[in-house]
Amino acid sequence: MSIWTAEIKEIELLHEALKGQLPELNKELGNLIRTDDENVALLYSRRCLEVIVTDLCECELKRPRKTEPLKGIIDKLNKEEKVPSYIITSMHSLNSLSTYGAHPKDFDPEQVKPVLNNLSIIGRWYLKHKGIKVESFLRTEVEKSEKKYREVPESEKSVAVLPFKNDSKDEENTYFINGLMEEVLNNLQKIKDLRVISRTSVEQYRSQTKTIPEIAQELGVNYIVEGSGQKYGNSFRLRTQLIMAAKESHLWGESYQQKISDAEDIFRIQSQIAEAIAKELKAVITPQEKGLIEKIPTKELEAYDAFLKGQFYWRKLTKNDLDTALQYFELAKEKDPKYALAFAGICDVWIGRQQMGFASPAEAGPKAYEAVMKALELDSNRAEVHYTLAIMNTWGMWDWKGGESAFIKAIELNPNHAEAHAYYSHLLNIVGRPKEAMEEIELALKLDPHNPLLKSLFSADLLIVRRYDEAIKAARDAIKMDPTAPVALSMLELALYMTERYEESLEPMKKIWVVLYGFSEFGEELDKDYKSKGYSFAVNRMANKILQQSEKTYINPFEISCLYLMAGNEEQALKNTERAFELRDPNLLYLLLPIFDSIRDEPKFQDIATRMNLPYK
């Protein structure tokens, strides 16, 4: 079974994890593992799916399957939300491809790989759904088989695109080379058959001294893309190569030299690179994915150039850099009024200003929403636009259904969008689907393992489901990556409080207010008050001072509420929760955090939860 050796290893582990449980599935998995015939492999994969779907029909839909086709049952499971959406997608894919096994005809044996990958995804979820502890078993077995290089079935077509090197003497052209790298990365991310590591996790290797195998091992990938280029006048030169990490062997490489007459010249080469890499890896590119990769977002060179500069400054998230980014995005819009990504960039700036406390929700919200709706009107097939809309609908509008549909669309257009998976996990927790939430955040961390923000969001997911020790570990992992990560500091503070480690919670409490607002003087006073009059007094006094400060400048009232709850001042906590509602504080949807348990039954709290249409009370 050499063609799909890597894929069958995970099936073998699932079979071993069953340990004789679920006899029908155990039997079909055993048959699948033993066959070396392509058609028979498809047939047994389909039988495994039939066993799983038939059981779900009886247990979840509460009726026998009888002779109903698989597709009909899968659609009903989806409609009644009995199965996560990504599992539904894998079920449909396996059902469609495995038809070749049920009715043999000419087909490419390579199709067995996606069938086995989909079966692995479905099987892992199903075993967990049935209460079989598959995750710890699989992790142990994989760790046993690991040597120097990680061999994970789903990572056989896994790729990391390292930051491209700027060969130009002019450092001002760094933004252009970064833009080339990001567009190649974005195009690869649109291919569902690939697992592509996100930008944040590869950025640390910009000035790397590690070897290719070391980088690949740390990122959990089999392939590395390297590139370098330079821009000179109206031309640019770009060299890229694809490397098999384990052997450090070059699989593909190409040099491009192009005179730039319009932006289309740049996008064409970026698309060619992504498609060449996918072809070399034998990745399946659907017609829809090919269309998305080859789509030209703008032909106006000045608009594209301004957009790249806007992105460059937006990522820094300081007040001045956000101001500069907005100027460039506005310029991009001016040069091409139909450039959807320019409007998406404007929306991102306003969201960034609000998140960093540089603008209130009342100021930032309408401007961000107007920009994203214009972007959507101009181009409804951009994952970035739907992701931004999902954030706006969820955190800005408190529209849970609208948020979920936008997240699903963003992930459909870019299955490797790590942040979309991560923030979607929070929405799923908000609407009371914690199991699916954990699956989404774990997938996000596979796609972007070294991103402190995603680790921070993971900590929040764990805190929501009361897994305090794990939440503390995840927050501390994030802080190791970025000592100023505000979400991680906030989650660490709350998790330590919930585990009655009050003195330990003071350290992140002090840091978060310095990071967000520069309130360094409050830390010394907090320590003195704690030593002289205890925890509740110290935290309450600090909350009072921050509340006074909020009369001069906008400060997130949700955070003030949390401080009062830690101080045991429920009256002030409720007042600030009401104030957060009046100001439409985007963080208010985190009312399900356990810190709010002490006031959850209060009529005022219940009223806010009802008016926000929250499913929990």
mmCIF file of C-alpha atoms in Angstrom, residues 232-547:
data_model
loop_
_atom_site.group_PDB
_atom_site.id
_atom_site.type_symbol
_atom_site.label_atom_id
_atom_site.label_comp_id
_atom_site.label_asym_id
_atom_site.label_seq_id
_atom_site.Cartn_x
_atom_site.Cartn_y
_atom_site.Cartn_z
ATOM 1 C CA TYR A 232 14.082 47.923 -9.100
ATOM 2 C CA GLY A 233 12.252 50.682 -10.908
ATOM 3 C CA ASN A 234 9.240 49.235 -12.710
ATOM 4 C CA SER A 235 10.562 45.665 -12.642
ATOM 5 C CA PHE A 236 11.054 42.909 -10.122
ATOM 6 C CA ARG A 237 12.948 39.639 -9.901
ATOM 7 C CA LEU A 238 11.765 36.697 -7.820
ATOM 8 C CA ARG A 239 13.293 33.282 -7.105
ATOM 9 C CA THR A 240 11.327 30.552 -5.335
ATOM 10 C CA GLN A 241 11.962 26.916 -4.485
ATOM 11 C CA LEU A 242 10.104 24.014 -2.900
ATOM 12 C CA ILE A 243 12.120 21.810 -0.548
ATOM 13 C CA MET A 244 11.337 18.380 0.895
ATOM 14 C CA ALA A 245 12.384 19.081 4.460
ATOM 15 C CA ALA A 246 13.344 15.618 5.717
ATOM 16 C CA LYS A 247 15.945 15.082 2.981
ATOM 17 C CA GLU A 248 16.547 18.795 2.370
ATOM 18 C CA SER A 249 16.109 18.017 -1.325
ATOM 19 C CA HIS A 250 14.926 20.574 -3.879
ATOM 20 C CA LEU A 251 11.750 19.432 -5.620
ATOM 21 C CA TRP A 252 11.038 22.516 -7.702
ATOM 22 C CA GLY A 253 12.438 25.962 -8.308
ATOM 23 C CA GLU A 254 11.879 28.856 -10.681
ATOM 24 C CA SER A 255 13.167 32.355 -11.345
ATOM 25 C CA TYR A 256 10.906 35.129 -12.594
ATOM 26 C CA GLN A 257 11.866 38.493 -14.018
ATOM 27 C CA GLN A 258 9.004 40.773 -14.874
ATOM 28 C CA LYS A 259 8.514 44.322 -16.016
ATOM 29 C CA ILE A 260 5.490 45.732 -14.238
ATOM 30 C CA SER A 261 2.980 47.443 -16.490
ATOM 31 C CA ASP A 262 0.050 46.859 -14.139
ATOM 32 C CA ALA A 263 -0.728 44.837 -11.008
ATOM 33 C CA GLU A 264 -1.959 41.938 -13.120
ATOM 34 C CA ASP A 265 1.669 41.125 -14.004
ATOM 35 C CA ILE A 266 2.423 40.551 -10.305
ATOM 36 C CA PHE A 267 -0.692 38.522 -9.524
ATOM 37 C CA ARG A 268 -0.152 36.269 -12.539
ATOM 38 C CA ILE A 269 3.277 35.173 -11.291
ATOM 39 C CA GLN A 270 2.004 34.677 -7.732
ATOM 40 C CA SER A 271 -0.744 32.397 -9.065
ATOM 41 C CA GLN A 272 1.724 30.458 -11.216
ATOM 42 C CA ILE A 273 3.965 29.806 -8.206
ATOM 43 C CA ALA A 274 1.095 28.510 -6.056
ATOM 44 C CA GLU A 275 -0.204 26.247 -8.817
ATOM 45 C CA ALA A 276 3.288 24.897 -9.584
ATOM 46 C CA ILE A 277 3.838 24.005 -5.915
ATOM 47 C CA ALA A 278 0.429 22.336 -5.679
ATOM 48 C CA LYS A 279 1.143 20.350 -8.843
ATOM 49 C CA GLU A 280 4.500 19.184 -7.493
ATOM 50 C CA LEU A 281 2.788 17.984 -4.299
ATOM 51 C CA LYS A 282 0.006 16.333 -6.330
ATOM 52 C CA ALA A 283 -2.572 18.390 -4.460
ATOM 53 C CA VAL A 284 -6.109 18.381 -5.809
ATOM 54 C CA ILE A 285 -7.194 21.880 -6.900
ATOM 55 C CA THR A 286 -10.924 22.211 -7.448
ATOM 56 C CA PRO A 287 -12.254 24.469 -10.234
ATOM 57 C CA GLN A 288 -13.512 26.900 -7.581
ATOM 58 C CA GLU A 289 -10.090 27.029 -5.908
ATOM 59 C CA LYS A 290 -8.364 27.555 -9.253
ATOM 60 C CA GLY A 291 -10.726 30.439 -9.991
ATOM 61 C CA LEU A 292 -10.006 32.046 -6.616
ATOM 62 C CA ILE A 293 -6.241 31.673 -7.067
ATOM 63 C CA GLU A 294 -6.236 33.198 -10.538
ATOM 64 C CA LYS A 295 -8.633 36.043 -9.758
ATOM 65 C CA ILE A 296 -7.075 39.503 -10.146
ATOM 66 C CA PRO A 297 -8.104 41.767 -7.212
ATOM 67 C CA THR A 298 -7.006 44.978 -8.977
ATOM 68 C CA LYS A 299 -5.207 45.965 -12.156
ATOM 69 C CA GLU A 300 -4.170 49.343 -10.772
ATOM 70 C CA LEU A 301 -0.519 49.155 -9.774
ATOM 71 C CA GLU A 302 -0.661 52.241 -7.535
ATOM 72 C CA ALA A 303 -3.681 50.825 -5.698
ATOM 73 C CA TYR A 304 -1.910 47.511 -5.082
ATOM 74 C CA ASP A 305 1.274 49.268 -3.976
ATOM 75 C CA ALA A 306 -0.677 51.425 -1.504
ATOM 76 C CA PHE A 307 -2.522 48.359 -0.201
ATOM 77 C CA LEU A 308 0.763 46.532 0.491
ATOM 78 C CA LYS A 309 2.078 49.540 2.408
ATOM 79 C CA GLY A 310 -1.178 49.722 4.351
ATOM 80 C CA GLN A 311 -0.863 46.068 5.345
ATOM 81 C CA PHE A 312 2.755 46.588 6.362
ATOM 82 C CA TYR A 313 1.833 49.346 8.845
ATOM 83 C CA TRP A 314 -1.466 47.808 9.985
ATOM 84 C CA ARG A 315 0.289 44.731 11.397
ATOM 85 C CA LYS A 316 2.229 46.907 13.883
ATOM 86 C CA LEU A 317 -0.992 47.997 15.659
ATOM 87 C CA THR A 318 0.439 51.144 17.281
ATOM 88 C CA LYS A 319 -1.664 54.292 17.095
ATOM 89 C CA ASN A 320 0.672 56.037 14.631
ATOM 90 C CA ASP A 321 1.055 52.940 12.467
ATOM 91 C CA LEU A 322 -2.709 52.438 12.294
ATOM 92 C CA ASP A 323 -3.077 56.077 11.236
ATOM 93 C CA THR A 324 -0.481 55.544 8.493
ATOM 94 C CA ALA A 325 -2.144 52.301 7.406
ATOM 95 C CA LEU A 326 -5.490 54.063 7.041
ATOM 96 C CA GLN A 327 -3.907 56.708 4.804
ATOM 97 C CA TYR A 328 -2.542 54.011 2.490
ATOM 98 C CA PHE A 329 -5.794 52.035 2.399
ATOM 99 C CA GLU A 330 -7.679 55.246 1.583
ATOM 100 C CA LEU A 331 -5.152 55.911 -1.196
ATOM 101 C CA ALA A 332 -5.679 52.386 -2.556
ATOM 102 C CA LYS A 333 -9.441 53.013 -2.567
ATOM 103 C CA GLU A 334 -8.921 56.330 -4.353
ATOM 104 C CA LYS A 335 -6.734 54.721 -7.050
ATOM 105 C CA ASP A 336 -9.219 51.869 -7.568
ATOM 106 C CA PRO A 337 -12.711 52.485 -6.120
ATOM 107 C CA LYS A 338 -13.595 48.844 -6.929
ATOM 108 C CA TYR A 339 -10.678 47.319 -4.991
ATOM 109 C CA ALA A 340 -12.455 45.239 -2.325
ATOM 110 C CA LEU A 341 -9.348 44.597 -0.234
ATOM 111 C CA ALA A 342 -8.773 48.340 0.182
ATOM 112 C CA PHE A 343 -12.156 48.604 1.918
ATOM 113 C CA ALA A 344 -11.405 45.453 3.951
ATOM 114 C CA GLY A 345 -8.168 47.155 5.061
ATOM 115 C CA ILE A 346 -10.076 50.267 6.161
ATOM 116 C CA CYS A 347 -12.372 48.032 8.208
ATOM 117 C CA ASP A 348 -9.373 46.270 9.771
ATOM 118 C CA VAL A 349 -7.885 49.614 10.847
ATOM 119 C CA TRP A 350 -11.075 50.630 12.640
ATOM 120 C CA ILE A 351 -11.343 47.227 14.311
ATOM 121 C CA GLY A 352 -7.689 47.553 15.354
ATOM 122 C CA ARG A 353 -8.278 51.036 16.765
ATOM 123 C CA GLN A 354 -11.215 49.741 18.782
ATOM 124 C CA GLN A 355 -9.384 46.635 20.036
ATOM 125 C CA MET A 356 -6.353 48.649 21.117
ATOM 126 C CA GLY A 357 -8.493 51.253 22.893
ATOM 127 C CA PHE A 358 -7.755 54.095 20.443
ATOM 128 C CA ALA A 359 -11.428 54.468 19.471
ATOM 129 C CA SER A 360 -14.744 53.677 21.145
ATOM 130 C CA PRO A 361 -17.198 51.125 19.687
ATOM 131 C CA ALA A 362 -19.579 54.001 18.942
ATOM 132 C CA GLU A 363 -16.962 55.657 16.721
ATOM 133 C CA ALA A 364 -15.264 52.606 15.219
ATOM 134 C CA GLY A 365 -18.220 50.253 14.777
ATOM 135 C CA PRO A 366 -20.233 52.112 12.104
ATOM 136 C CA LYS A 367 -17.126 52.993 10.071
ATOM 137 C CA ALA A 368 -15.836 49.424 10.157
ATOM 138 C CA TYR A 369 -19.238 48.017 9.197
ATOM 139 C CA GLU A 370 -19.684 50.456 6.315
ATOM 140 C CA ALA A 371 -16.258 49.509 4.935
ATOM 141 C CA VAL A 372 -16.755 45.745 5.171
ATOM 142 C CA MET A 373 -20.187 45.891 3.535
ATOM 143 C CA LYS A 374 -18.690 47.842 0.640
ATOM 144 C CA ALA A 375 -15.909 45.243 0.340
ATOM 145 C CA LEU A 376 -18.504 42.474 0.273
ATOM 146 C CA GLU A 377 -20.501 44.290 -2.392
ATOM 147 C CA LEU A 378 -17.388 44.554 -4.585
ATOM 148 C CA ASP A 379 -16.133 40.980 -4.132
ATOM 149 C CA SER A 380 -18.122 38.279 -2.363
ATOM 150 C CA ASN A 381 -15.459 35.608 -2.958
ATOM 151 C CA ARG A 382 -12.705 36.923 -0.699
ATOM 152 C CA ALA A 383 -12.118 34.950 2.492
ATOM 153 C CA GLU A 384 -10.616 38.054 4.116
ATOM 154 C CA VAL A 385 -13.841 39.988 3.555
ATOM 155 C CA HIS A 386 -16.103 37.269 4.987
ATOM 156 C CA TYR A 387 -13.757 36.824 7.953
ATOM 157 C CA THR A 388 -13.930 40.546 8.702
ATOM 158 C CA LEU A 389 -17.721 40.434 8.333
ATOM 159 C CA ALA A 390 -17.824 37.494 10.758
ATOM 160 C CA ILE A 391 -15.867 39.502 13.328
ATOM 161 C CA MET A 392 -18.166 42.510 12.829
ATOM 162 C CA ASN A 393 -21.362 40.449 13.039
ATOM 163 C CA THR A 394 -20.217 38.587 16.151
ATOM 164 C CA TRP A 395 -18.366 41.178 18.232
ATOM 165 C CA GLY A 396 -19.851 44.348 16.761
ATOM 166 C CA MET A 397 -23.483 43.461 16.029
ATOM 167 C CA TRP A 398 -24.004 40.492 18.399
ATOM 168 C CA ASP A 399 -25.569 38.698 15.439
ATOM 169 C CA TRP A 400 -24.729 35.057 16.137
ATOM 170 C CA LYS A 401 -26.337 33.527 13.031
ATOM 171 C CA GLY A 402 -24.835 36.153 10.747
ATOM 172 C CA GLY A 403 -21.463 35.656 12.392
ATOM 173 C CA GLU A 404 -21.531 31.897 11.952
ATOM 174 C CA SER A 405 -22.568 32.007 8.292
ATOM 175 C CA ALA A 406 -19.744 34.481 7.576
ATOM 176 C CA PHE A 407 -17.187 32.311 9.409
ATOM 177 C CA ILE A 408 -18.305 29.231 7.478
ATOM 178 C CA LYS A 409 -18.019 31.110 4.173
ATOM 179 C CA ALA A 410 -14.556 32.442 5.063
ATOM 180 C CA ILE A 411 -13.345 28.943 5.927
ATOM 181 C CA GLU A 412 -14.896 27.535 2.763
ATOM 182 C CA LEU A 413 -12.930 30.073 0.695
ATOM 183 C CA ASN A 414 -9.748 29.590 2.751
ATOM 184 C CA PRO A 415 -9.719 26.292 4.689
ATOM 185 C CA ASN A 416 -6.305 27.206 6.137
ATOM 186 C CA HIS A 417 -7.442 30.510 7.683
ATOM 187 C CA ALA A 418 -6.188 29.891 11.232
ATOM 188 C CA GLU A 419 -7.661 33.028 12.810
ATOM 189 C CA ALA A 420 -11.078 32.297 11.289
ATOM 190 C CA HIS A 421 -11.051 28.844 12.908
ATOM 191 C CA ALA A 422 -9.870 30.352 16.215
ATOM 192 C CA TYR A 423 -12.447 33.127 16.472
ATOM 193 C CA TYR A 424 -15.146 30.774 15.204
ATOM 194 C CA SER A 425 -14.362 28.628 18.250
ATOM 195 C CA HIS A 426 -15.336 31.545 20.487
ATOM 196 C CA LEU A 427 -18.627 32.030 18.655
ATOM 197 C CA LEU A 428 -19.361 28.316 19.030
ATOM 198 C CA ASN A 429 -18.755 28.584 22.770
ATOM 199 C CA ILE A 430 -20.995 31.642 22.940
ATOM 200 C CA VAL A 431 -23.900 29.743 21.341
ATOM 201 C CA GLY A 432 -23.390 26.717 23.585
ATOM 202 C CA ARG A 433 -21.458 24.287 21.358
ATOM 203 C CA PRO A 434 -18.222 23.777 23.346
ATOM 204 C CA LYS A 435 -17.282 20.458 21.738
ATOM 205 C CA GLU A 436 -17.192 21.967 18.249
ATOM 206 C CA ALA A 437 -15.442 25.022 19.649
ATOM 207 C CA MET A 438 -12.545 22.933 20.933
ATOM 208 C CA GLU A 439 -12.218 21.175 17.574
ATOM 209 C CA GLU A 440 -11.969 24.528 15.777
ATOM 210 C CA ILE A 441 -9.360 26.027 18.107
ATOM 211 C CA GLU A 442 -7.245 22.863 17.964
ATOM 212 C CA LEU A 443 -7.313 23.018 14.162
ATOM 213 C CA ALA A 444 -6.330 26.693 14.309
ATOM 214 C CA LEU A 445 -3.302 25.834 16.451
ATOM 215 C CA LYS A 446 -2.209 23.179 13.956
ATOM 216 C CA LEU A 447 -2.299 25.798 11.220
ATOM 217 C CA ASP A 448 -0.538 28.476 13.270
ATOM 218 C CA PRO A 449 1.318 26.796 16.165
ATOM 219 C CA HIS A 450 3.548 29.729 17.140
ATOM 220 C CA ASN A 451 0.931 32.482 17.193
ATOM 221 C CA PRO A 452 0.593 33.983 20.704
ATOM 222 C CA LEU A 453 -2.856 35.388 19.894
ATOM 223 C CA LEU A 454 -4.209 31.939 19.012
ATOM 224 C CA LYS A 455 -2.692 30.466 22.172
ATOM 225 C CA SER A 456 -4.421 33.281 24.071
ATOM 226 C CA LEU A 457 -7.750 32.487 22.414
ATOM 227 C CA PHE A 458 -7.211 28.819 23.275
ATOM 228 C CA SER A 459 -6.764 29.847 26.906
ATOM 229 C CA ALA A 460 -10.101 31.674 26.759
ATOM 230 C CA ASP A 461 -11.839 28.595 25.314
ATOM 231 C CA LEU A 462 -10.424 26.489 28.150
ATOM 232 C CA LEU A 463 -11.451 29.040 30.770
ATOM 233 C CA ILE A 464 -15.003 29.113 29.402
ATOM 234 C CA VAL A 465 -15.353 25.354 29.924
ATOM 235 C CA ARG A 466 -13.786 25.590 33.414
ATOM 236 C CA ARG A 467 -10.551 23.767 32.541
ATOM 237 C CA TYR A 468 -8.590 26.198 34.686
ATOM 238 C CA ASP A 469 -5.182 24.533 34.926
ATOM 239 C CA GLU A 470 -5.053 24.029 31.165
ATOM 240 C CA ALA A 471 -6.154 27.636 30.640
ATOM 241 C CA ILE A 472 -3.294 28.816 32.863
ATOM 242 C CA LYS A 473 -0.778 26.736 30.903
ATOM 243 C CA ALA A 474 -2.051 27.990 27.524
ATOM 244 C CA ALA A 475 -1.944 31.614 28.707
ATOM 245 C CA ARG A 476 1.601 31.205 30.011
ATOM 246 C CA ASP A 477 2.652 29.577 26.725
ATOM 247 C CA ALA A 478 1.303 32.629 24.891
ATOM 248 C CA ILE A 479 3.101 35.019 27.247
ATOM 249 C CA LYS A 480 6.382 33.174 26.615
ATOM 250 C CA MET A 481 5.914 33.964 22.922
ATOM 251 C CA ASP A 482 4.811 37.540 23.590
ATOM 252 C CA PRO A 483 5.179 38.946 27.141
ATOM 253 C CA THR A 484 2.774 41.767 26.263
ATOM 254 C CA ALA A 485 -0.050 39.584 24.848
ATOM 255 C CA PRO A 486 -3.096 41.329 26.388
ATOM 256 C CA VAL A 487 -5.622 38.515 25.917
ATOM 257 C CA ALA A 488 -3.252 35.996 27.503
ATOM 258 C CA LEU A 489 -2.581 38.305 30.459
ATOM 259 C CA SER A 490 -6.306 38.787 30.959
ATOM 260 C CA MET A 491 -7.057 35.038 30.798
ATOM 261 C CA LEU A 492 -4.171 34.227 33.143
ATOM 262 C CA GLU A 493 -5.400 36.799 35.650
ATOM 263 C CA LEU A 494 -8.940 35.357 35.603
ATOM 264 C CA ALA A 495 -7.886 31.695 35.687
ATOM 265 C CA LEU A 496 -5.573 32.274 38.652
ATOM 266 C CA TYR A 497 -8.389 34.080 40.468
ATOM 267 C CA MET A 498 -10.838 31.241 39.766
ATOM 268 C CA THR A 499 -8.357 28.761 41.295
ATOM 269 C CA GLU A 500 -7.984 31.026 44.370
ATOM 270 C CA ARG A 501 -4.359 31.834 43.588
ATOM 271 C CA TYR A 502 -5.025 35.450 44.406
ATOM 272 C CA GLU A 503 -1.502 36.696 44.970
ATOM 273 C CA GLU A 504 -0.321 35.139 41.680
ATOM 274 C CA SER A 505 -3.155 36.890 39.822
ATOM 275 C CA LEU A 506 -1.784 40.320 40.778
ATOM 276 C CA GLU A 507 1.191 40.090 38.395
ATOM 277 C CA PRO A 508 -0.793 39.706 35.139
ATOM 278 C CA MET A 509 -3.345 42.171 36.533
ATOM 279 C CA LYS A 510 -0.650 44.859 36.796
ATOM 280 C CA LYS A 511 0.862 44.067 33.408
ATOM 281 C CA ILE A 512 -2.351 44.184 31.427
ATOM 282 C CA TRP A 513 -3.131 47.765 32.425
ATOM 283 C CA VAL A 514 0.404 48.841 31.558
ATOM 284 C CA VAL A 515 0.208 47.110 28.163
ATOM 285 C CA LEU A 516 -3.200 48.526 27.241
ATOM 286 C CA TYR A 517 -3.161 51.984 28.794
ATOM 287 C CA GLY A 518 0.279 52.654 30.274
ATOM 288 C CA PHE A 519 -1.017 52.735 33.880
ATOM 289 C CA SER A 520 2.326 51.763 35.433
ATOM 290 C CA GLU A 521 1.744 53.690 38.666
ATOM 291 C CA PHE A 522 -1.230 51.503 39.629
ATOM 292 C CA GLY A 523 0.981 48.424 40.031
ATOM 293 C CA GLU A 524 3.021 49.746 42.959
ATOM 294 C CA GLU A 525 -0.116 50.918 44.765
ATOM 295 C CA LEU A 526 -1.769 47.538 44.162
ATOM 296 C CA ASP A 527 1.153 45.722 45.815
ATOM 297 C CA LYS A 528 1.152 48.077 48.822
ATOM 298 C CA ASP A 529 -2.609 47.795 49.325
ATOM 299 C CA TYR A 530 -2.484 44.002 49.039
ATOM 300 C CA LYS A 531 0.226 43.722 51.698
ATOM 301 C CA SER A 532 -1.507 46.102 54.092
ATOM 302 C CA LYS A 533 -5.247 45.486 53.587
ATOM 303 C CA GLY A 534 -5.691 42.343 51.531
ATOM 304 C CA TYR A 535 -6.729 41.269 48.059
ATOM 305 C CA SER A 536 -10.319 42.532 47.850
ATOM 306 C CA PHE A 537 -9.455 46.003 49.118
ATOM 307 C CA ALA A 538 -6.451 46.325 46.783
ATOM 308 C CA VAL A 539 -8.294 45.225 43.644
ATOM 309 C CA ASN A 540 -11.372 47.305 44.456
ATOM 310 C CA ARG A 541 -9.239 50.421 44.933
ATOM 311 C CA MET A 542 -7.471 49.807 41.645
ATOM 312 C CA ALA A 543 -10.839 49.359 39.892
ATOM 313 C CA ASN A 544 -12.039 52.679 41.358
ATOM 314 C CA LYS A 545 -8.981 54.486 39.997
ATOM 315 C CA ILE A 546 -9.371 52.965 36.552
ATOM 316 C CA LEU A 547 -13.064 53.877 36.568
#
